[in-house]
Short mmCIF file of C-alpha atoms in Angstrom, two decimals:
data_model
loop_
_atom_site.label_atom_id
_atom_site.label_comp_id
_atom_site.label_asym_id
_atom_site.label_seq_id
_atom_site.Cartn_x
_atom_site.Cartn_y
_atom_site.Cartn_z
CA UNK A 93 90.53 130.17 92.86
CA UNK A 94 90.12 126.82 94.37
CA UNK A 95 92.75 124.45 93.09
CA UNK A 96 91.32 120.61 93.88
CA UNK A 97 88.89 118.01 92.83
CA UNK A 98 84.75 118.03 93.98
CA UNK A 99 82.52 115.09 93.67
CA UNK A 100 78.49 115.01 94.51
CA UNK A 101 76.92 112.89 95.55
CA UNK A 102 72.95 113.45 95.61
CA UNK A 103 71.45 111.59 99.22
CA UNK A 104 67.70 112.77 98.98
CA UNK A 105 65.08 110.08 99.23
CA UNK A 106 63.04 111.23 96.30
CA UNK A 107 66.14 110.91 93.71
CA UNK A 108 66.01 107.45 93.90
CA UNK A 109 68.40 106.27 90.82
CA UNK A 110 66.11 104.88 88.06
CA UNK A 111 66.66 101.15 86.74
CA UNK A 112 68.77 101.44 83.70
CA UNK A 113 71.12 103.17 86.40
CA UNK A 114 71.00 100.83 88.70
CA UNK A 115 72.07 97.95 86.10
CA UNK A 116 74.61 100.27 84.68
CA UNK A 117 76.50 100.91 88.38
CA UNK A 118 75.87 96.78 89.12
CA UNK A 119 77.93 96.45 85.67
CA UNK A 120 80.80 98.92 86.89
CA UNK A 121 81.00 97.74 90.14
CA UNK A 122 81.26 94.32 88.90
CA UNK A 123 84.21 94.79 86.93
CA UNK A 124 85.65 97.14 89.82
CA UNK A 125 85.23 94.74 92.59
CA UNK A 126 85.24 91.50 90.97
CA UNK A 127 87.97 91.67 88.31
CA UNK A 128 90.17 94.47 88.63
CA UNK A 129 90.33 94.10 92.35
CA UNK A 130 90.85 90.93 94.06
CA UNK A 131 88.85 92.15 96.74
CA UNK A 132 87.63 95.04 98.65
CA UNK A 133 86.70 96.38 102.12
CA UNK A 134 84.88 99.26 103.07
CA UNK A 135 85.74 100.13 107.11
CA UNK A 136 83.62 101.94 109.26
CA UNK A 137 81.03 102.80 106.83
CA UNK A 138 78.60 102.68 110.04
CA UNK A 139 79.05 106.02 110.48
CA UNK A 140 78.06 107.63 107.38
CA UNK A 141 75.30 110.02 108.53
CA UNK A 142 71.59 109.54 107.27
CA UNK A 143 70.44 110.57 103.69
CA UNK A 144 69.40 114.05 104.19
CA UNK A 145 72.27 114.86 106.16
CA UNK A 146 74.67 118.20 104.83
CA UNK A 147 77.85 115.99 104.54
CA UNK A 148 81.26 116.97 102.75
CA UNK A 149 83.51 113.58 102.80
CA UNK A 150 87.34 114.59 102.64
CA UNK A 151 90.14 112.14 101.59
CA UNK A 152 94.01 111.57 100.72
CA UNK A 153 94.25 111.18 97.08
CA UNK A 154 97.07 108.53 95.68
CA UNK A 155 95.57 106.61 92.71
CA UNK A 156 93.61 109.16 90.52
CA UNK A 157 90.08 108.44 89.57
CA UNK A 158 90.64 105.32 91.59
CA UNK A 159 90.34 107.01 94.49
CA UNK A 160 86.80 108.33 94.25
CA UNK A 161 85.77 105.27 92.11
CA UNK A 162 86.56 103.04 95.16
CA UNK A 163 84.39 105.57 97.82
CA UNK A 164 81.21 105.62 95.51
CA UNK A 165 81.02 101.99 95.22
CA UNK A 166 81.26 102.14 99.22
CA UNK A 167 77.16 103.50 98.87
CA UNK A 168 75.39 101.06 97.61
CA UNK A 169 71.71 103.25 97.34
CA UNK A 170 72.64 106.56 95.67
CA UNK A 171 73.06 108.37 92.89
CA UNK A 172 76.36 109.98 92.09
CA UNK A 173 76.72 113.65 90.67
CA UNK A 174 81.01 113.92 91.13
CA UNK A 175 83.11 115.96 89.39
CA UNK A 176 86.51 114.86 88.18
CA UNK A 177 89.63 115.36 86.24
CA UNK A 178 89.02 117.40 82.96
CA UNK A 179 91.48 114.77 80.92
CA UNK A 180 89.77 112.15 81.48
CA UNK A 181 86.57 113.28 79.39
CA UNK A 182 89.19 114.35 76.33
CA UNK A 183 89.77 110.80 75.78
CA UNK A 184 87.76 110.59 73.28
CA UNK A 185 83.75 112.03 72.22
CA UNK A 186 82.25 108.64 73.38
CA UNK A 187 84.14 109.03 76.61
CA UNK A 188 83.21 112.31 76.68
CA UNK A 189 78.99 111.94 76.41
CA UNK A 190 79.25 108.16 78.50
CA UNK A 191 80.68 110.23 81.36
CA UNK A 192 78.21 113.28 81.56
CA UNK A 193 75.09 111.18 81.15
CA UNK A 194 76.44 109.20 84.39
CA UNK A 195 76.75 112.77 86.02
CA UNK A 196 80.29 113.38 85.84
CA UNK A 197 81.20 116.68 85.32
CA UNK A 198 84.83 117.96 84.41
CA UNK A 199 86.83 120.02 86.52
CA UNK A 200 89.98 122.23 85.32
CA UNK A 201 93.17 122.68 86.77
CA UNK A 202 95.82 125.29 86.80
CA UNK A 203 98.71 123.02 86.00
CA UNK A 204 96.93 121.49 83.15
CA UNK A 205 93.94 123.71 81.55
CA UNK A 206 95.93 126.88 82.39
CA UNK A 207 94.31 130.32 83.76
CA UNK A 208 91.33 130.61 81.39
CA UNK A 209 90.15 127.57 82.35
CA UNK A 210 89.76 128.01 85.94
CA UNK A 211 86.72 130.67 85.31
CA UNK A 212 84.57 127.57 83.93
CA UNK A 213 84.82 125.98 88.06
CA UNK A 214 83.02 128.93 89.57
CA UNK A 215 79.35 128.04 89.04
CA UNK A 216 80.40 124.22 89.86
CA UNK A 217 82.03 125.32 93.36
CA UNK A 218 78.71 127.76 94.14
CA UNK A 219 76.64 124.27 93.09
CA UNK A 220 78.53 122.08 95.36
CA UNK A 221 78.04 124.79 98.35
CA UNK A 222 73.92 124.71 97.58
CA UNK A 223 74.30 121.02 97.46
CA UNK A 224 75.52 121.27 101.06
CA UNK A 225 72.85 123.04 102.55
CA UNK A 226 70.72 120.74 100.34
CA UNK A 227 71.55 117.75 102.66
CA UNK A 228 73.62 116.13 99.88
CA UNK A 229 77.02 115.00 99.99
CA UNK A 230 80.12 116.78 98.28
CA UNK A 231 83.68 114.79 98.42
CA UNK A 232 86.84 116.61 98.16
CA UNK A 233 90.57 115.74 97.87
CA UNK A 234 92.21 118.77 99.23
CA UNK A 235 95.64 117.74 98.55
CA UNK A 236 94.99 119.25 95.04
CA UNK A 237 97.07 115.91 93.71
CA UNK A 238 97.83 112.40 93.96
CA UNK A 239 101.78 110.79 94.50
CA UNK A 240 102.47 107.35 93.95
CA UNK A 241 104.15 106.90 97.81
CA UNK A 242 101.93 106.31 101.02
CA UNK A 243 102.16 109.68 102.48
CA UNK A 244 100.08 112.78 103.06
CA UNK A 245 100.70 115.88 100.99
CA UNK A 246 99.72 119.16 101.81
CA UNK A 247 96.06 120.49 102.14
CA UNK A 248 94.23 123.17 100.65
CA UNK A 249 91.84 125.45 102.35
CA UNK A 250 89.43 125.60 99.66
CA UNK A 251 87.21 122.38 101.36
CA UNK A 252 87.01 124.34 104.70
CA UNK A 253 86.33 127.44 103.06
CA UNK A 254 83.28 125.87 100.71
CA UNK A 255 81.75 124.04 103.89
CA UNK A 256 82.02 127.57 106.22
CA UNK A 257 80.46 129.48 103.12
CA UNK A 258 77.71 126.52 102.59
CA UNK A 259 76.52 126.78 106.20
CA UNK A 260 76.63 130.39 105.74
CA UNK A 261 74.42 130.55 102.47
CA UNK A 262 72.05 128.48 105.06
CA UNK A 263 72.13 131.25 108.03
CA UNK A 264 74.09 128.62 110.19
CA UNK A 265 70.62 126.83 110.53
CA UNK A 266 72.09 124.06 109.06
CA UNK A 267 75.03 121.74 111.33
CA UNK A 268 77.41 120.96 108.10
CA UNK A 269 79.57 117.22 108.88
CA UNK A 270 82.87 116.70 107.42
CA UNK A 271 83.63 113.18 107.64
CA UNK A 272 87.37 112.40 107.15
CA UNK A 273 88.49 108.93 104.46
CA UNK A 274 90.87 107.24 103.32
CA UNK A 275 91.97 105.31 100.56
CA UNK A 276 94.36 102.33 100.71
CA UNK A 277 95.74 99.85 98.17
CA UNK A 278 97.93 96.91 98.51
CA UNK A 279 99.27 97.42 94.92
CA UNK A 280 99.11 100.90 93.03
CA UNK A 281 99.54 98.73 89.69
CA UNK A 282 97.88 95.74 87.59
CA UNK A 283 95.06 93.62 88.44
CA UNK A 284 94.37 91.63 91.36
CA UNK A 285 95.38 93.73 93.90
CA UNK A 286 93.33 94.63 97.22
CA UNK A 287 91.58 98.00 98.02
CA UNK A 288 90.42 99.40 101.45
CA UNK A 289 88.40 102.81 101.87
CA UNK A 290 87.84 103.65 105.40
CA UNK A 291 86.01 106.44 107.33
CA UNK A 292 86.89 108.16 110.68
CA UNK A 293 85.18 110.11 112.95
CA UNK A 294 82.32 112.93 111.58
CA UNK A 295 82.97 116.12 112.58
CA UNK A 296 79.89 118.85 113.20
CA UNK A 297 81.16 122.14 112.30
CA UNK A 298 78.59 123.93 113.93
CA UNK A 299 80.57 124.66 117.31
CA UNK A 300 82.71 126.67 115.17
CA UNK A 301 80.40 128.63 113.80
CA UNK A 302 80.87 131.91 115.62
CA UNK A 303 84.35 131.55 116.00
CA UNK A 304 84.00 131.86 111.97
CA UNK A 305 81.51 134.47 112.14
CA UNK A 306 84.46 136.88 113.25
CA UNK A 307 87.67 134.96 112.38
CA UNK A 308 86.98 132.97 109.46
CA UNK A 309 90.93 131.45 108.70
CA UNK A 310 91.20 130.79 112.39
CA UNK A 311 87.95 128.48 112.04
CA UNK A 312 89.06 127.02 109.14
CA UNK A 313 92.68 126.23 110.47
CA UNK A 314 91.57 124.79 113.33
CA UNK A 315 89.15 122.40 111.44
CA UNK A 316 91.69 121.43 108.68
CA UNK A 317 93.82 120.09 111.66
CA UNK A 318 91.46 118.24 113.22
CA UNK A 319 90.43 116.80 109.71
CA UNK A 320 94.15 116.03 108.72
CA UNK A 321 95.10 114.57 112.01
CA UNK A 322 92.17 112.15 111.43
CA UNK A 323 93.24 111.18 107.76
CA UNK A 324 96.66 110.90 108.99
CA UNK A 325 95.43 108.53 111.32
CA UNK A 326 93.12 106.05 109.35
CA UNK A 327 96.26 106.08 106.25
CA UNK A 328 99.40 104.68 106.04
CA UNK A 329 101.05 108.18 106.37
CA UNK A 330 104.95 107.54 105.66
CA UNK A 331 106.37 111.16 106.58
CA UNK A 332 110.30 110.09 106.56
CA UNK A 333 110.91 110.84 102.85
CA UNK A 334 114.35 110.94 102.50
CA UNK A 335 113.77 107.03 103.21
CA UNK A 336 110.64 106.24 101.80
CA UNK A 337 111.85 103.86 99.84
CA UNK A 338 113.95 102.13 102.21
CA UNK A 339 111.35 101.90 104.65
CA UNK A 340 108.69 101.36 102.10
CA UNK A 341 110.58 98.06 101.02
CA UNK A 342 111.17 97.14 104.64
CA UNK A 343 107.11 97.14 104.90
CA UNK A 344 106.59 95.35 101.98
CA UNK A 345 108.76 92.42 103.33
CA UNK A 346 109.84 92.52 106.66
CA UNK A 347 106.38 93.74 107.16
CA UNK A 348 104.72 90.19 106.48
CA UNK A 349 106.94 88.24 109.05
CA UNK A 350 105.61 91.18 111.45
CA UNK A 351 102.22 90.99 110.97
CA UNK A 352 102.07 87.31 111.07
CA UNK A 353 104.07 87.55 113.92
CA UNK A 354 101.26 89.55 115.68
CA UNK A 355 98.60 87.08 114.25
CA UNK A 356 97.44 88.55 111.13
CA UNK A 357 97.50 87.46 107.37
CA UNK A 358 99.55 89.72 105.28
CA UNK A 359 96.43 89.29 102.98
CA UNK A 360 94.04 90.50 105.26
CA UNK A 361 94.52 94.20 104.39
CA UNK A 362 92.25 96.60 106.98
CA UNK A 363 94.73 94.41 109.57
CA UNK A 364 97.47 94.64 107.66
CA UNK A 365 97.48 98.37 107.69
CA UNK A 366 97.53 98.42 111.09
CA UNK A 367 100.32 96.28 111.45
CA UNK A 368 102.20 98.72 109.11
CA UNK A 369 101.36 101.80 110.32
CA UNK A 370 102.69 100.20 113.71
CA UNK A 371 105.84 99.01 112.18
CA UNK A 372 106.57 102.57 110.42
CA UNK A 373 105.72 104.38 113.83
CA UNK A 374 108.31 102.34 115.40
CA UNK A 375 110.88 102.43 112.74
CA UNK A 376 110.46 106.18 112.89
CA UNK A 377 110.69 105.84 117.06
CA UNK A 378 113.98 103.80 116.56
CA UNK A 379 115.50 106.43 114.40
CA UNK A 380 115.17 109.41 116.84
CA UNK A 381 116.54 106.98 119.80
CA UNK A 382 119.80 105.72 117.90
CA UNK A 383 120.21 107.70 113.80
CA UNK A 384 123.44 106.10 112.76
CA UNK A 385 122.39 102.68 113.50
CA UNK A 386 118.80 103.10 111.66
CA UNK A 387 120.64 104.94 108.72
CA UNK A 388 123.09 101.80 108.24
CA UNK A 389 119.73 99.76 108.35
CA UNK A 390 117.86 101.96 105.92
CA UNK A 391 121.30 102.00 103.29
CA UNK A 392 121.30 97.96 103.52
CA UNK A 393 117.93 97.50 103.05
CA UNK A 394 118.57 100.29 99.85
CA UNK A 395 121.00 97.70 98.60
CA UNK A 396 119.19 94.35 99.32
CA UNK A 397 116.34 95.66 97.29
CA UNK A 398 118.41 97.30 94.38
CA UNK A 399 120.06 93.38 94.93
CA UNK A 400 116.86 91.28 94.22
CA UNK A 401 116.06 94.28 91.18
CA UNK A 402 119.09 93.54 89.61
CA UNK A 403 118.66 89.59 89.75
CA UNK A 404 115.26 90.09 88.83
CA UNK A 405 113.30 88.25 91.64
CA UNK A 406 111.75 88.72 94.79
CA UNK A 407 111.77 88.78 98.82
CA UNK A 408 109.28 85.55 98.20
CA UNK A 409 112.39 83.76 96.54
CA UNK A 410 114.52 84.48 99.39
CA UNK A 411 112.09 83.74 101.95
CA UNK A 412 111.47 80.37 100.93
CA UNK A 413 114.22 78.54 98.60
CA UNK A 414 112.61 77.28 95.39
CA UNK A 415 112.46 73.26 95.13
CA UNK A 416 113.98 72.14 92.15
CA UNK A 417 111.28 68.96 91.72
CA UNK A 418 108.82 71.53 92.37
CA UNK A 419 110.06 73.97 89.68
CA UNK A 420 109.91 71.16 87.22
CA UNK A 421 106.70 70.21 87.99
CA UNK A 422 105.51 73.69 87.96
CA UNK A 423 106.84 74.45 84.82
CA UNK A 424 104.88 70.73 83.31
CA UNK A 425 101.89 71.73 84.49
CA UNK A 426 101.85 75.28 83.13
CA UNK A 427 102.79 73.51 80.02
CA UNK A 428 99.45 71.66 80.09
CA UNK A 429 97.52 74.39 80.74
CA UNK A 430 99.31 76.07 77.96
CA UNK A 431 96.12 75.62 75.51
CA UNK A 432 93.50 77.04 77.59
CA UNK A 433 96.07 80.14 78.50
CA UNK A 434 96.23 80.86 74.47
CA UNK A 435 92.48 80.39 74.72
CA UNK A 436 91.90 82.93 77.39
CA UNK A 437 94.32 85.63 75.00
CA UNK A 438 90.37 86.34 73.09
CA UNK A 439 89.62 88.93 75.62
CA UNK A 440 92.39 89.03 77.74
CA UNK A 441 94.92 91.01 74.95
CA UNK A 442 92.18 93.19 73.61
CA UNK A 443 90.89 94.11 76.91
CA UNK A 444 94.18 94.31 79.07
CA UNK A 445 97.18 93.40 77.50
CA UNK A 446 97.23 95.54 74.45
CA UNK A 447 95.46 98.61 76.31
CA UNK A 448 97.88 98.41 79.29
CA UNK A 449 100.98 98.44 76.85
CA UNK A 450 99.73 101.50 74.49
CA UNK A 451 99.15 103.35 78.02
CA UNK A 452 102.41 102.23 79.57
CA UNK A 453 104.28 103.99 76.04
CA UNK A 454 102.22 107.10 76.07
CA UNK A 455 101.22 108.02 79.76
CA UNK A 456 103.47 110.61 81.75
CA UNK A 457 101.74 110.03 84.80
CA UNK A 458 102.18 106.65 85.67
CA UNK A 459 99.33 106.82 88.53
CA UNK A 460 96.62 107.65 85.11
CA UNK A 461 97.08 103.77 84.55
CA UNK A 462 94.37 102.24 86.84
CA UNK A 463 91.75 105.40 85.52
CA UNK A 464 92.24 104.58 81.57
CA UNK A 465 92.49 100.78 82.06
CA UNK A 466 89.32 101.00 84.05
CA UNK A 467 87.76 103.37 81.88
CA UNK A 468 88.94 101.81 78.59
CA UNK A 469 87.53 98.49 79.76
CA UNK A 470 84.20 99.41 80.76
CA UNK A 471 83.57 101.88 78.24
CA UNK A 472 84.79 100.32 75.19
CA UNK A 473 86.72 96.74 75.40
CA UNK A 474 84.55 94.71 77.30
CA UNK A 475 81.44 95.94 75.26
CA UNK A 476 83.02 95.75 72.11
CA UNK A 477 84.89 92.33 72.15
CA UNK A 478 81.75 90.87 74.08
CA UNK A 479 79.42 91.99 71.58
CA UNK A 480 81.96 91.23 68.45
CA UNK A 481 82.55 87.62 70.51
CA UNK A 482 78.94 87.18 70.60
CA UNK A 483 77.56 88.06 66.73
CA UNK A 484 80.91 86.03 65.40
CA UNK A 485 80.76 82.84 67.61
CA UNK A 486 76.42 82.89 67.48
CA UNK A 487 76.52 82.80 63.66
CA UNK A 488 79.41 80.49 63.10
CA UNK A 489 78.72 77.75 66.00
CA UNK A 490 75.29 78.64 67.69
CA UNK A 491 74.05 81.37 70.15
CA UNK A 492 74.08 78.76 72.82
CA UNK A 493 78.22 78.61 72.86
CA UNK A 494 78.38 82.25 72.42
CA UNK A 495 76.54 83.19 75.44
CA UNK A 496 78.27 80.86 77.82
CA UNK A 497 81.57 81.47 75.93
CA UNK A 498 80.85 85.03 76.76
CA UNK A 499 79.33 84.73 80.55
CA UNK A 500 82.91 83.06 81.08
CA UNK A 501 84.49 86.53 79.75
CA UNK A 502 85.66 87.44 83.52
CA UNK A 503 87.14 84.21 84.22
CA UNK A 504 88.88 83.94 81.33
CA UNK A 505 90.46 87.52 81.80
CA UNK A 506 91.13 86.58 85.57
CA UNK A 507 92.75 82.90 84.38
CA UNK A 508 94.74 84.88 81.88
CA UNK A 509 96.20 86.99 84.47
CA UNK A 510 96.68 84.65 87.11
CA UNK A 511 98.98 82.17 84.62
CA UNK A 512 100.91 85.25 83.38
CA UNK A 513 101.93 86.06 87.38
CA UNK A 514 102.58 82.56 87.46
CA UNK A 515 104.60 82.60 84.33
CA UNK A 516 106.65 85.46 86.50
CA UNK A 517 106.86 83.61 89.48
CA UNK A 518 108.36 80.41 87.69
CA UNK A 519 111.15 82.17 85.94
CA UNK A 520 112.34 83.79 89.33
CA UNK A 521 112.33 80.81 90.46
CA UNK A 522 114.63 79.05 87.72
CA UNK A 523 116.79 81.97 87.98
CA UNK A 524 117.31 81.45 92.00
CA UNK A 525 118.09 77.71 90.92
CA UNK A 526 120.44 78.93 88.03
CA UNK A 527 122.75 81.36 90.39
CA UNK A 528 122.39 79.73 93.45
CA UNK A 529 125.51 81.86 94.91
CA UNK A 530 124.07 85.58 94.26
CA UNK A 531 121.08 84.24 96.30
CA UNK A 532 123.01 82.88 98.82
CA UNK A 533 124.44 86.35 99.37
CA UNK A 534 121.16 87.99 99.24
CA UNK A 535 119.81 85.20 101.87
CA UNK A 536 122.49 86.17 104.13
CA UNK A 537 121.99 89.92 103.96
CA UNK A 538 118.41 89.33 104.37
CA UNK A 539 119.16 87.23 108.03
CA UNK A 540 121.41 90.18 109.20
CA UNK A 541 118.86 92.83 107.86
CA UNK A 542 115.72 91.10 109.55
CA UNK A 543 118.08 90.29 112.61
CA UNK A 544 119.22 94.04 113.41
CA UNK A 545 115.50 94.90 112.92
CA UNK A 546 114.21 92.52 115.49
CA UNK A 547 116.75 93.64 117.95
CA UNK A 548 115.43 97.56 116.99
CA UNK A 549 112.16 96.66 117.16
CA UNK A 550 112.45 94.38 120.54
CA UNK A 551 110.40 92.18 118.93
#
């Protein structure tokens, strides 16, 4: 039985998506591009084949419904038949009928349904194979799972096995294209952060087709490598996990110095992601040449971080020293804006705030966050508090106010935000001005860190 998730996509011409569905994706997008994500970039969408075309899109999964959120607001003409998660309709009955009438479908899982709920996937997989040789799209996540660290688990063969069987079902008449993704994020968690999907290189599987015709798994094997090689390629594909986290945090800030030292913004994420994958390949290069002096690197770079955790700040602290006449000011001026921050609080708490810290208590996976803040906010909280906003404020002070008051909803939410990082920010800094001597320490094994690694690095 097939253990992973499927999503549809329907490409033909004469399934145009009616208006009220159109308006309804512009709404979700919206609040997907434009407030929960600071911004995003879709790379090498170019070579997306045409509508019509039998095309099964395969990506790395790391951030849940995120993931395939983030590729179906890469198409901006077509209507959506996916099929996700089974939890995520038992939210609630609302959640439950919003998400079929969209064309989401629920898919069950070993680990959580159990056995007897596998049997209900079988006429959904036999679906997705017709949809194939339909010239629709199907998008898979054959790692069966999604991890909160930048690396590439391992694949199933059911996504091989559907696409050989689809172009079977079709006599072979029919040249199925896999077209290897991936997804990227700067952040996992919060708002704000930046997202990247990107496509490779579409692969025809019809010169395997008689190779399958008498060794099916051999087909299929050599496809999946050619199809993981290419993910591996377009992510950020950490495969030293015994120091992920070491080299993770060396990324994170080592990593901007590097990429501005090859010219690029540290904000400019498709470039960005080069510039790490660059400066993991070469950490990982440095390690074979010379082990004990990478694993002294990778223990002090353990203990800078666990250094800043412990102090609560940042590498931004460290990289630039906080100006006391600056702090002040910084502090008077969020002290001004004060009154408009407790303004923003009607929506930010009902919408965000509250949401995100009844999640946070109950949610075992932590990577579920970004799905049921999304989900909660779209389906219920922004609705709700914008209609509530707008009956309360139109009868008490006019309808006038409570439109406009209500059209400035996203800014509001976004302002709210923004002054609570800064809040953050300020306190780190007071607290690098209040124990001047712990940061001094950190500062120096910061040099000595960054110093060894230029030497490594030749840079």
């Amino acid at each position: 039985m097939h253990k992973f998730r499927i999503f549809v996509y329907n490409m033909e011409k004469i399934e145009k998506p009616g208006r009220l569905y159109r308006l309804l994706k512009m709404y979700l997008r919206f609040v997907h591009d434009k407030i929960y994500y600071k911004k995003t970039y879709c790379v090498n969408g170019g070579v997306i084949p045409p509508d019509g075309t039998p095309l099964l899109i395969v990506s790395n999964h790391q951030n849940c419904l995120n993931d395939p959120l983030g590729i179906l607001f890469a198409f901006r003409d077509r209507k959506p038949n996916f099929i996700t998660r089974a939890d995520v309709f038992a939210v609630s009955p609302i959640a439950d009928k919003f998400l079929r009438s969209i064309g989401l479908l629920p898919a069950f899982r070993l680990d959580y349904e159990g056995m007897g709920a596998l049997d209900k996937n079988e006429a959904t997989f036999r679906v997705s194979e017709q949809a194939l040789i339909d010239g629709k799209t199907v998008m898979m996540f054959p790692e069966a799972g999604h991890q909160d660290k930048r690396w590439l688990g391992t694949f199933s063969f059911g996504y091989t096995k559907m696409a050989f069987e689809a172009a079977e079902m079709a006599e072979f008449k029919k040249d199925v294209i896999i077209l290897p993704a991936c997804n990227h994020y700067s952040n996992y968690f919060g708002l704000q952060n930046r997202f990247l999907v990107k496509f490779g290189t579409p692969i025809s599987l019809q010169p395997y087709y008689e190779l399958y015709k008498s060794k099916p798994r051999t087909a299929q094997r050599e496809v999946n490598k050619l199809v993981r090689e290419q993910i591996s390629g377009l992510m950020l594909d950490i495969r030293d996990l015994d120091n992920y986290s070491a080299i993770d945090f060396i990324r994170l800030t080592y990593g901007e110095e590097y990429a501005r030292s090859q010219g690029i913004h540290p904000e400019d994420l498709p470039n960005r992601l080069l510039s790490d994958k660059e400066l993991v390949a070469r950490l990982d290069a440095a390690r074979v040449a010379n082990q004990s002096q990478m694993d002294e690197i990778y223990s002090d770079a353990r203990l800078l971080r666990q250094g800043l955790e412990e102090m609560g700040i940042t590498d931004t602290q460290l990289r630039k020293s906080p100006n006391p006449l600056l702090v002040g000011l910084q502090w008077l001026v969020m002290l001004l804006l004060l009154p408009l921050w407790i303004l923003s609080w009607w929506p930010s708490l009902p919408i965000y705030f509250i949401p995100m810290s009844i999640f946070k208590a109950k949610m075992k996976d932590p990577m579920f966050e970004g799905t049921l803040l999304y989900g909660s906010a779209v389906l219920f909280t922004i609705p709700l508090f914008s209609l509530l906003t707008l009956l309360v404020v139109g009868f008490q002070v006019g309808w006038i106010v409570a439109l406009v008051y209500v059209a400035l909803f996203p800014l509001l939410i976004l302002f709210c935000w923004e002054y609570a990082c800064w809040i953050k920010k300020a306190v780190r800094s007071l607290r690098c001005l209040l124990k001047s001597d712990s940061v001094n320490r950190l500062k120096r094994m910061r040099a000595d860190l960054y110093k060894r690694l230029d030497y490594i690095l030749k840079k």
